XYZ file of C-alpha atoms in Angstrom:
710
model
C 52.682 26.542 79.993
C 50.751 25.721 76.807
C 53.006 22.777 75.967
C 52.662 21.374 79.486
C 48.860 21.594 79.377
C 48.714 19.993 75.914
C 50.895 17.076 77.037
C 48.687 16.451 80.059
C 45.602 16.468 77.837
C 47.198 13.955 75.467
C 48.004 11.668 78.373
C 44.525 11.536 79.896
C 42.798 11.489 76.478
C 44.480 8.149 75.683
C 42.004 6.388 77.967
C 39.144 5.132 75.783
C 35.485 5.443 76.752
C 32.987 2.590 76.786
C 30.369 3.489 74.177
C 28.317 0.328 74.689
C 28.705 -3.356 75.501
C 26.581 -6.462 75.110
C 26.484 -10.181 75.813
C 26.850 -12.006 72.494
C 26.235 -15.544 73.636
C 25.878 -17.806 76.668
C 26.791 -21.473 76.091
C 27.462 -24.520 78.261
C 31.095 -25.590 78.282
C 30.799 -29.393 78.332
C 34.369 -29.782 79.521
C 34.054 -27.550 82.596
C 30.310 -27.923 83.131
C 30.058 -24.124 83.454
C 28.650 -21.489 81.154
C 30.944 -19.580 78.828
C 29.862 -15.995 78.176
C 30.918 -14.062 75.065
C 30.972 -10.277 75.525
C 31.529 -7.487 73.009
C 32.640 -3.982 74.005
C 32.567 -0.978 71.684
C 35.296 1.482 72.637
C 35.302 5.167 71.685
C 38.689 6.889 71.470
C 39.773 10.457 70.838
C 41.932 10.556 67.724
C 44.059 13.620 68.426
C 45.559 13.571 64.943
C 42.316 13.755 62.970
C 40.482 15.407 65.917
C 37.520 13.051 65.696
C 36.235 9.923 67.360
C 37.583 6.499 66.395
C 35.814 3.277 67.342
C 37.057 -0.245 67.992
C 35.252 -3.416 68.991
C 36.808 -6.009 71.298
C 35.405 -9.478 72.015
C 35.967 -11.248 75.332
C 35.258 -14.857 76.303
C 34.575 -15.353 80.006
C 35.215 -18.950 81.148
C 34.783 -19.108 84.901
C 37.607 -17.025 86.389
C 39.447 -16.970 83.072
C 38.917 -14.160 80.539
C 40.223 -14.429 76.983
C 40.585 -11.059 75.245
C 40.731 -10.878 71.456
C 42.412 -8.185 69.407
C 40.398 -4.970 68.936
C 38.881 -4.487 65.488
C 38.316 -1.036 63.933
C 34.635 -0.135 63.485
C 33.367 1.869 60.523
C 32.300 5.264 61.886
C 29.484 5.307 59.325
C 27.649 2.439 61.055
C 24.593 4.180 62.504
C 22.877 1.170 64.086
C 23.694 -2.501 64.558
C 21.811 -5.436 66.004
C 22.478 -9.177 66.303
C 19.531 -11.587 66.234
C 18.586 -13.644 69.303
C 20.228 -16.821 67.983
C 23.384 -14.943 67.001
C 23.040 -16.141 63.413
C 22.406 -12.726 61.848
C 23.780 -9.232 62.356
C 22.142 -6.187 60.770
C 23.850 -2.843 60.204
C 22.508 0.509 59.041
C 25.389 2.238 57.243
C 25.586 5.759 55.817
C 27.567 6.211 52.615
C 30.954 7.912 52.963
C 30.430 9.750 49.662
C 26.798 10.795 50.052
C 25.344 11.271 53.539
C 21.830 10.921 52.116
C 22.505 7.351 50.969
C 22.029 4.540 53.465
C 22.142 0.758 53.294
C 21.059 -2.093 55.499
C 23.725 -4.785 55.532
C 22.780 -8.227 56.861
C 25.642 -10.571 57.764
C 25.306 -14.305 58.336
C 27.514 -16.385 60.630
C 28.906 -18.071 57.513
C 30.153 -14.614 56.362
C 27.614 -14.296 53.553
C 26.143 -10.830 53.153
C 22.993 -9.152 51.858
C 22.660 -5.430 51.188
C 19.556 -3.303 50.808
C 19.789 0.179 49.288
C 17.357 2.289 51.328
C 17.626 5.427 49.193
C 17.001 3.499 45.991
C 13.922 1.872 47.527
C 12.326 5.353 47.762
C 10.213 4.188 50.697
C 11.392 6.629 53.335
C 14.025 9.216 54.245
C 17.031 8.771 56.524
C 16.962 6.198 59.307
C 16.791 7.589 62.860
C 19.715 6.482 65.026
C 19.280 8.864 67.973
C 18.425 7.873 71.529
C 14.851 9.194 71.491
C 13.395 7.463 68.414
C 16.128 5.213 67.010
C 15.949 1.403 67.071
C 16.838 -1.649 65.002
C 15.059 -4.823 66.074
C 14.973 -8.382 64.702
C 11.616 -10.157 64.647
C 11.412 -13.372 66.718
C 11.596 -15.498 63.539
C 14.631 -13.445 62.376
C 13.046 -12.700 59.003
C 12.211 -9.033 59.510
C 13.812 -5.860 60.853
C 11.878 -3.007 62.458
C 13.304 0.517 62.517
C 12.234 4.166 62.359
C 12.961 6.621 59.549
C 11.957 10.036 58.246
C 8.710 9.967 56.283
C 9.299 10.264 52.548
C 8.444 13.684 51.189
C 8.326 14.813 47.567
C 11.406 16.826 46.656
C 10.484 20.523 46.926
C 11.138 22.601 43.824
C 10.784 26.151 42.546
C 7.588 27.406 40.948
C 9.720 27.703 37.804
C 10.394 23.939 37.699
C 8.173 21.802 35.507
C 6.538 18.914 37.435
C 7.705 15.420 36.534
C 5.143 13.127 34.987
C 3.803 10.479 37.317
C 4.449 12.415 40.528
C 1.573 12.053 42.987
C 2.098 15.457 44.609
C 2.919 18.818 43.114
C 5.801 20.070 45.291
C 6.454 23.284 43.379
C 6.862 26.325 45.617
C 7.677 24.224 48.679
C 11.467 24.619 48.713
C 11.427 27.320 51.404
C 8.529 25.988 53.480
C 9.480 25.616 57.140
C 8.987 22.153 58.634
C 8.930 21.786 62.395
C 11.568 19.532 63.982
C 12.459 18.104 67.390
C 15.135 20.595 68.396
C 18.610 20.214 69.850
C 20.542 17.274 68.328
C 17.373 16.172 66.502
C 17.614 18.718 63.698
C 16.085 17.522 60.361
C 13.870 15.025 62.195
C 10.361 16.152 61.274
C 7.987 13.182 60.950
C 8.972 9.589 61.673
C 7.403 6.405 60.300
C 7.530 2.748 61.302
C 9.555 0.688 58.815
C 9.598 -3.102 58.453
C 12.171 -4.722 56.170
C 11.718 -8.331 55.064
C 15.328 -9.510 54.814
C 14.344 -12.476 52.626
C 12.361 -10.635 49.958
C 13.842 -7.151 50.418
C 10.353 -5.631 50.689
C 10.058 -2.522 52.876
C 6.727 -1.457 54.355
C 6.334 1.956 55.955
C 3.469 2.905 58.261
C 2.763 6.318 59.698
C 0.493 7.345 62.544
C -2.189 10.011 62.248
C -2.269 13.497 63.795
C 1.480 14.088 63.480
C 2.293 11.358 66.002
C 5.986 10.490 65.655
C 6.752 6.827 66.460
C 9.971 5.475 67.926
C 11.480 3.001 70.443
C 9.992 -0.033 68.689
C 9.989 -3.569 70.117
C 8.437 -6.716 68.658
C 5.268 -8.153 70.152
C 5.321 -11.837 71.143
C 5.376 -14.113 68.108
C 6.282 -11.261 65.786
C 2.636 -10.467 65.074
C 3.219 -6.753 65.483
C 5.201 -4.155 67.370
C 4.929 -1.943 70.426
C 6.273 1.571 70.400
C 6.144 5.097 71.737
C 4.666 7.973 69.696
C 5.397 11.611 70.556
C 2.797 14.328 69.970
C 3.825 16.804 67.275
C 0.841 19.162 67.673
C 0.395 22.074 67.876
C 4.178 22.343 67.475
C 7.242 20.411 68.541
C 9.290 21.208 71.613
C 12.892 20.060 72.108
C 12.872 16.375 72.985
C 16.383 15.360 74.025
C 16.909 15.406 77.840
C 13.159 16.147 78.210
C 11.196 13.277 79.695
C 8.167 15.435 80.295
C 6.939 15.469 76.669
C 3.538 13.953 76.001
C 3.559 10.636 74.152
C 1.407 7.573 73.625
C 2.147 3.874 74.030
C 0.838 1.997 70.976
C 0.585 -1.403 69.308
C 0.729 -1.821 65.530
C 0.121 -4.926 63.423
C 2.218 -5.797 60.374
C -0.217 -4.035 58.048
C 0.035 -0.714 59.847
C -3.203 -0.766 61.806
C -2.532 0.563 65.285
C -4.236 1.101 68.617
C -3.335 3.330 71.553
C -2.625 1.405 74.763
C -2.113 4.374 77.076
C -1.807 8.149 76.674
C -1.624 11.512 78.485
C 1.841 10.844 79.964
C 5.453 10.506 78.908
C 6.263 6.898 78.025
C 9.612 5.320 77.214
C 11.533 2.039 77.140
C 8.826 -0.567 76.424
C 10.294 -4.040 77.137
C 8.505 -7.374 76.504
C 9.053 -10.213 79.008
C 10.832 -13.402 77.831
C 7.633 -15.477 78.151
C 5.625 -12.876 76.200
C 3.114 -12.424 79.003
C 3.702 -8.762 79.771
C 5.416 -5.541 78.826
C 7.022 -3.039 81.186
C 7.683 0.636 80.499
C 8.568 3.891 82.222
C 5.902 6.567 82.709
C 6.311 10.198 83.828
C 3.988 13.155 84.200
C 3.676 15.590 81.298
C 4.916 19.132 81.879
C 6.872 20.586 84.761
C 10.598 19.882 85.154
C 12.209 18.189 82.169
C 13.572 15.314 84.248
C 11.827 13.766 87.208
C 11.054 10.556 89.050
C 9.351 7.922 86.865
C 6.964 5.048 87.479
C 7.783 1.531 86.322
C 4.534 0.146 84.894
C 3.448 -3.285 83.674
C 0.826 -4.255 81.100
C -0.461 -7.836 81.165
C -0.915 -8.846 77.527
C -3.515 -11.507 78.301
C -6.101 -9.384 80.121
C -4.775 -5.881 79.179
C -4.582 -4.912 82.852
C -2.100 -2.159 83.748
C -0.488 -1.562 87.126
C 2.327 0.394 88.732
C 5.228 -1.807 89.867
C 7.473 0.975 91.202
C 5.845 4.296 92.035
C 7.214 7.817 92.245
C 9.277 8.259 95.427
C 8.840 11.669 97.029
C 11.626 11.419 99.595
C 12.780 7.884 100.363
C 11.381 4.350 100.316
C 12.575 1.613 102.645
C 13.494 -1.575 100.755
C 15.228 -4.912 101.392
C 18.125 -5.272 103.853
C 17.557 -1.860 105.426
C 18.466 0.028 102.247
C 16.609 3.065 100.964
C 15.393 3.721 97.428
C 15.145 7.220 95.950
C 13.164 6.465 92.776
C 13.813 5.775 89.094
C 15.632 8.477 87.129
C 17.931 8.669 84.157
C 18.045 9.822 80.563
C 18.948 6.389 79.132
C 15.759 4.625 80.261
C 15.733 0.863 80.764
C 18.391 -1.352 79.162
C 17.263 -2.887 75.870
C 17.439 -6.287 77.588
C 16.550 -6.019 81.259
C 14.364 -9.058 82.046
C 15.637 -12.148 83.851
C 14.596 -15.551 82.504
C 11.843 -16.072 85.088
C 9.873 -13.162 83.533
C 9.272 -11.917 87.085
C 12.374 -9.826 87.731
C 13.830 -6.780 85.989
C 17.313 -5.297 86.366
C 17.939 -1.552 86.112
C 20.247 1.191 87.392
C 19.279 4.564 88.797
C 20.654 7.401 90.908
C 20.746 7.365 94.666
C 22.211 10.681 95.734
C 25.361 10.898 93.589
C 25.979 7.207 92.897
C 24.443 5.020 90.188
C 23.091 1.917 91.899
C 22.115 -1.495 90.495
C 18.653 -2.803 91.430
C 16.455 -5.845 90.855
C 12.686 -5.454 91.098
C 10.220 -8.343 91.287
C 7.285 -7.210 89.128
C 4.922 -9.673 90.885
C 5.676 -8.796 94.521
C 7.040 -5.293 93.947
C 10.107 -6.105 96.075
C 13.089 -3.887 95.204
C 16.578 -5.188 96.000
C 19.692 -3.023 95.964
C 22.827 -4.794 94.778
C 25.720 -3.254 96.708
C 28.964 -2.325 94.971
C 31.653 0.328 95.266
C 31.269 3.386 93.048
C 28.670 3.584 90.277
C 27.314 0.592 88.369
C 25.341 1.108 85.145
C 23.653 -2.019 83.765
C 24.278 -2.406 80.018
C 22.805 -5.798 79.139
C 21.050 -8.831 80.617
C 21.057 -12.264 78.952
C 20.153 -15.663 80.431
C 20.424 -14.154 83.943
C 23.939 -12.839 83.288
C 24.283 -9.115 83.968
C 26.828 -6.913 82.191
C 27.655 -3.578 83.831
C 29.843 -0.512 83.381
C 31.622 0.230 86.664
C 33.581 3.370 87.511
C 33.988 6.146 90.016
C 35.237 9.684 89.633
C 38.922 8.741 89.845
C 38.659 5.247 88.315
C 38.155 4.810 84.538
C 35.323 2.640 83.251
C 35.577 -1.118 83.575
C 33.200 -3.798 82.269
C 32.090 -6.362 84.855
C 29.947 -9.494 84.504
C 27.962 -11.517 87.032
C 25.287 -14.206 87.281
C 22.162 -13.224 89.178
C 21.019 -16.034 91.502
C 17.436 -17.014 92.209
C 14.800 -14.851 93.849
C 15.685 -13.750 97.357
C 19.409 -14.285 96.839
C 20.133 -11.430 94.442
C 22.477 -9.680 96.880
C 24.894 -12.587 96.493
C 25.693 -11.381 92.980
C 29.447 -11.539 92.357
C 30.764 -9.289 89.595
C 33.978 -10.338 87.866
C 36.286 -8.292 85.691
C 35.879 -8.590 81.920
C 38.106 -5.681 80.961
C 41.287 -4.697 82.762
C 41.370 -2.104 85.498
C 42.948 1.122 84.225
C 44.724 3.894 86.093
C 45.343 7.580 85.401
C 49.093 8.126 85.641
C 49.865 10.525 88.472
C 46.265 10.592 89.777
C 45.730 7.895 92.464
C 42.231 6.392 92.544
C 41.832 7.345 96.229
C 41.779 11.019 95.199
C 38.140 11.652 96.068
C 35.610 12.114 98.859
C 31.803 12.307 99.130
C 29.447 13.781 101.699
C 26.024 15.389 102.139
C 24.871 18.372 104.168
C 21.751 20.376 104.923
C 21.926 24.039 103.922
C 21.490 26.070 107.120
C 19.661 28.812 105.209
C 15.979 27.803 105.237
C 14.333 27.161 101.878
C 11.642 29.748 100.964
C 9.218 26.802 101.191
C 10.143 25.335 104.563
C 9.051 21.798 103.629
C 12.105 21.603 101.339
C 14.642 22.884 103.882
C 15.769 19.414 104.980
C 16.541 18.110 101.475
C 20.273 17.368 101.465
C 22.953 18.677 99.133
C 25.502 16.070 98.053
C 29.117 16.832 97.220
C 31.806 14.969 95.292
C 35.345 16.187 95.830
C 38.004 15.093 93.331
C 41.598 15.611 94.415
C 43.983 14.703 97.238
C 42.514 14.745 100.750
C 45.887 15.418 102.372
C 48.864 17.438 101.245
C 52.052 15.577 100.514
C 55.159 17.098 102.060
C 56.766 19.706 99.844
C 53.687 20.270 97.654
C 51.941 23.609 97.306
C 48.267 24.019 98.136
C 46.007 23.378 95.180
C 43.553 25.715 93.410
C 39.907 24.591 93.519
C 37.403 24.461 90.650
C 33.707 24.622 91.563
C 31.879 22.725 88.791
C 28.057 22.652 89.129
C 26.021 20.548 86.707
C 23.471 21.772 84.161
C 19.851 20.792 83.736
C 19.104 21.957 86.358
C 17.354 18.614 86.941
C 20.379 16.450 86.376
C 23.095 15.174 88.718
C 26.865 14.801 88.866
C 27.313 11.102 89.535
C 30.352 9.342 90.892
C 31.529 8.163 87.458
C 34.794 8.642 85.619
C 35.276 11.892 83.704
C 38.217 12.489 81.374
C 37.710 16.258 81.599
C 37.851 16.163 85.402
C 40.944 13.929 85.342
C 42.627 16.457 83.041
C 42.243 19.289 85.553
C 43.233 17.173 88.561
C 46.371 15.982 86.796
C 47.196 19.642 86.067
C 47.173 20.316 89.805
C 43.601 21.521 90.424
C 41.084 19.961 92.767
C 37.363 19.951 91.895
C 34.156 20.211 93.900
C 30.982 18.914 92.223
C 27.895 20.073 94.184
C 24.488 18.448 93.626
C 22.231 21.296 94.680
C 18.556 20.910 95.576
C 16.741 20.225 92.307
C 19.174 17.458 91.341
C 17.999 13.937 90.521
C 18.435 11.057 92.957
C 16.984 12.746 96.052
C 13.297 11.957 95.547
C 10.645 13.874 93.637
C 10.506 16.530 96.365
C 14.132 17.266 95.605
C 13.283 17.916 91.964
C 10.288 20.097 92.813
C 12.178 22.207 95.349
C 13.961 24.289 92.682
C 11.411 25.684 90.151
C 10.633 29.255 91.149
C 13.878 29.624 93.089
C 16.570 29.366 90.419
C 19.389 31.778 91.143
C 18.586 31.599 94.857
C 18.587 28.155 96.482
C 20.805 26.515 93.848
C 23.354 29.348 94.072
C 23.318 29.150 97.871
C 23.785 25.360 97.842
C 26.694 25.504 95.408
C 28.457 28.324 97.259
C 28.129 26.603 100.635
C 29.362 23.324 99.168
C 32.447 25.209 97.963
C 33.011 26.761 101.388
C 32.602 23.368 103.062
C 35.121 21.863 100.679
C 37.644 24.627 101.408
C 37.137 24.056 105.149
C 37.330 20.239 105.010
C 40.526 20.246 103.023
C 42.058 23.484 104.287
C 45.469 21.806 104.460
C 45.227 20.962 100.730
C 43.315 23.821 99.097
C 44.286 27.444 98.528
C 41.204 29.500 99.373
C 42.554 32.439 97.366
C 42.528 30.391 94.166
C 38.903 29.301 93.526
C 37.521 29.080 89.986
C 34.121 28.431 88.382
C 33.346 26.098 85.485
C 29.882 25.111 84.271
C 27.657 24.702 81.245
C 24.001 25.390 80.437
C 22.294 25.802 83.832
C 25.745 25.239 85.304
C 26.774 28.297 83.262
C 23.785 30.143 84.736
C 25.094 29.250 88.200
C 28.737 30.181 87.676
C 27.864 33.607 86.268
C 25.485 34.139 89.204
C 28.142 33.029 91.707
C 30.782 35.304 90.205
C 28.405 38.275 90.540
C 27.136 37.413 94.037
C 30.471 36.432 95.592
C 33.129 38.382 93.683
C 35.565 38.230 96.603
C 35.943 34.432 96.391
C 35.965 33.405 92.741
C 38.981 34.333 90.607
C 37.815 33.447 87.066
C 34.929 31.822 85.213
C 34.646 29.459 82.243
C 31.039 29.203 81.041
C 29.884 26.733 78.372
C 26.698 27.775 76.556
C 25.395 29.498 79.695
C 21.852 30.666 80.353
C 22.331 34.349 81.154
C 19.036 36.087 80.282
C 15.908 33.976 80.732
C 13.316 36.327 79.163
C 15.537 36.808 76.103
C 15.787 33.025 75.777
C 12.052 32.347 76.038
C 11.200 32.803 72.355
C 14.392 31.490 70.734
C 15.109 28.219 72.556
C 13.722 24.797 71.577
C 12.480 24.483 75.201
C 10.453 27.653 75.906
C 8.596 25.738 78.631
C 11.868 25.624 80.629
C 11.913 29.418 80.938
C 8.436 29.388 82.501
C 8.698 26.310 84.724
C 12.095 27.100 86.260
C 11.028 30.634 87.115
C 7.890 29.353 88.847
C 5.204 29.799 86.180
C 2.962 27.210 84.493
C 3.446 26.690 80.779
C 1.151 25.783 77.946
C 1.605 25.890 74.183
C 1.199 29.379 72.799
C 1.540 31.155 76.136
C 2.744 34.756 75.846
C 4.469 35.986 79.026
C 3.096 39.192 80.497
C 5.187 42.010 81.924
C 5.197 40.612 85.470
C 6.365 37.228 84.232
C 9.126 38.733 82.112
C 10.141 40.916 85.040
C 10.573 37.957 87.355
C 12.461 36.018 84.663
C 14.855 38.952 84.327
C 15.237 39.319 88.091
C 16.269 35.635 88.356
C 18.800 35.910 85.506
C 22.555 36.498 85.860
C 22.307 39.543 83.591
C 20.332 41.350 86.297
C 23.515 41.246 88.433
C 25.986 42.106 85.695
C 27.037 45.379 87.322
C 28.378 43.365 90.276
C 30.388 41.015 88.091
C 34.100 41.929 88.028
C 35.521 38.402 87.580
C 37.155 37.494 84.218
C 34.790 35.333 82.149
C 35.620 32.918 79.319
C 32.672 31.923 77.093
C 32.675 28.595 75.229
C 29.816 28.703 72.737
C 28.324 26.273 70.212
C 26.998 28.194 67.226
C 24.504 25.390 66.461
C 23.085 25.232 69.985
C 19.282 25.129 69.796
C 18.879 24.626 73.545
C 20.706 27.694 74.862
C 21.182 29.802 71.721
C 24.519 31.612 71.206
C 22.772 34.973 71.634
C 22.751 34.290 75.398
C 26.551 34.405 75.449
C 26.992 37.076 72.779
C 24.966 39.672 74.645
C 26.481 38.920 78.048
C 29.956 39.085 76.497
C 29.215 42.520 75.025
C 27.762 43.780 78.310
C 30.970 42.737 80.099
C 33.124 44.460 77.466
C 31.123 47.639 77.983
C 31.895 47.453 81.710
C 35.606 46.851 81.235
C 35.520 43.275 82.557
C 38.112 40.890 81.120
C 36.305 38.479 78.831
C 36.884 36.227 75.871
C 34.530 34.215 73.666
C 35.262 31.103 71.599
C 32.683 30.059 68.997
C 32.570 26.417 67.877
C 30.853 24.589 65.031
C 29.058 22.438 67.584
C 25.806 22.149 69.508
C 24.841 22.246 73.194
C 27.154 19.635 74.781
C 30.292 20.845 72.911
C 31.246 17.190 72.521
C 33.128 17.131 69.216
C 36.762 16.179 69.747
C 38.200 19.370 68.234
C 35.808 21.427 70.388
C 36.624 19.445 73.511
C 40.374 19.823 72.972
C 40.173 23.578 72.413
C 37.641 24.377 75.130
C 39.270 22.371 77.935
C 42.792 23.562 77.190
C 41.632 27.185 76.915
C 39.791 26.823 80.237
C 42.934 25.524 81.953
C 45.014 28.360 80.498
C 42.348 30.915 81.501
C 42.450 29.706 85.090
C 46.258 29.693 85.206
C 46.323 33.181 83.703
C 44.112 34.528 86.482
C 45.553 32.533 89.391
C 47.209 35.503 91.029
C 45.305 38.446 89.612
C 43.153 40.701 91.763
C 39.622 41.371 90.474
């Protein structure tokens, strides 16, 4: 059995992921009279020999209906950031040394293959460059003479009291070697205080500018003419909360000139993705409320740079908004924010993608009229880049691997005529037909405790055959709820899901109330009712799936798989419905909310999701802790008889390993079959060696318990 499972994993893991893609150039082909578009795709592959990620870059030239594909080129895994200038003449790279991870260089390449290098560590201007998705950026100035980026503020090297201070040092850092410095939590460890950095690529001069009051800048973009920059600054006082996946953290939108003088444009909200229009007349950005659920519906706002007037272009959608052509719009969501380039050339229209139920939909919004247009397409379409009115997207659905498509957006009012053409080839999963899926929504017939939320739908994605081929046995079903809880399982390709389906399982992905893509009311329907309405929604989605595909699915072979809040749900489900679910695999699950409150990087989550307001420094009273415990899976542990496999990242700052350790021990004490695997990884368990081990062990765990009686 092990060999069979390993071979299936190897087969599906061969399919590379799209890490990112961009339009390199748009040029008129004088011979054809049409525009040629050069596209570059960065592929991420699982190297199952070294058990790490390998990267390749492939260039494509789109000439009308013809696509020329060039040979893939290996990409140095130590390249942290890269950016090509607007004219295409220069490419800048931030590279970390293979020998010393503290040493970084900026490499600037010219079209003529000449190269400049700048040793950032030797400059002694700042610490390591930020390359994460919350702060990281690398931006060319309009005149292509300067680069803007964000790095850790330079600190004197801490030493022992027994170390003699060096002459000439401005600060005495003796006795500071064990001083705790606050950081930004999960996957942002060692990021304490960021600074704005501007590198003059002609002179090599680096200027660093910090903001006062522990404001941490990031997401920089150049102001028109290169006279300064816009950016987002996150509040670090009184202490930092985990930032990744949390678009409810307070920040400020600011402008800074080249000498470091800055002004605050707007504050008291969460801001992200500032984007300057091509004509330099305005800047758009996303804005969300501070506090409450970590992910929520955002506003798209516009600042006119001439008169400094601000207005909302797209507002928060509470349920549904009627838009062009009879379509409905559910609001702007998503962890990625706006694409780096999202404006069309007319400086009046912006392209973005967002969730609508469980699909990712492509939209165009006119920032003058406010008209929102949905661009129809099968499956999910995530916009990656926009250049000279050409739109580059990543298209997939649950049973169809990612494919890069390209299209030209016509003039205002005709956007729905967009035709997307294939840049990369369509790929198939051997033995898993791409029609192996179904989608539907339903209303839970159990009323919500707050009746106004009772009619919010639950959406379901089913992955597997919808009819049983003659001679085949019925298939076991995996119920796989998402984490968050304010996230969503979208209809996009998943290697992990393909692995299980190819092994002979089917999967049901329920988007319970609280998921994104259903309006802001959908998000707000869950806090205070975790462990109740979400559990009910997921269980009923599973029962519906078993009923819909009763000819295909074996209702005596149902399994649970989920991580984070999904782990919270699967442990709850196993305890509440022990007669249905045969075995559980839980990745970094939340099992004991009060025990998590003081050790997680997101203590606010433990308050908000259990129905309590949060503020910095709040100490929960006995009643609060009691309700937190009542809503936790551990309060039902005596009812849990189902075998449980724990997959745990020892570096997880979001849901600390103690959540799994204690639950594991409590199950052992009750004689429940359980097993725990501990990985040198963090919350997502995304390292290749972790992914290989955890998915294969999950498959073997399910097979082991297929015919056991709990």
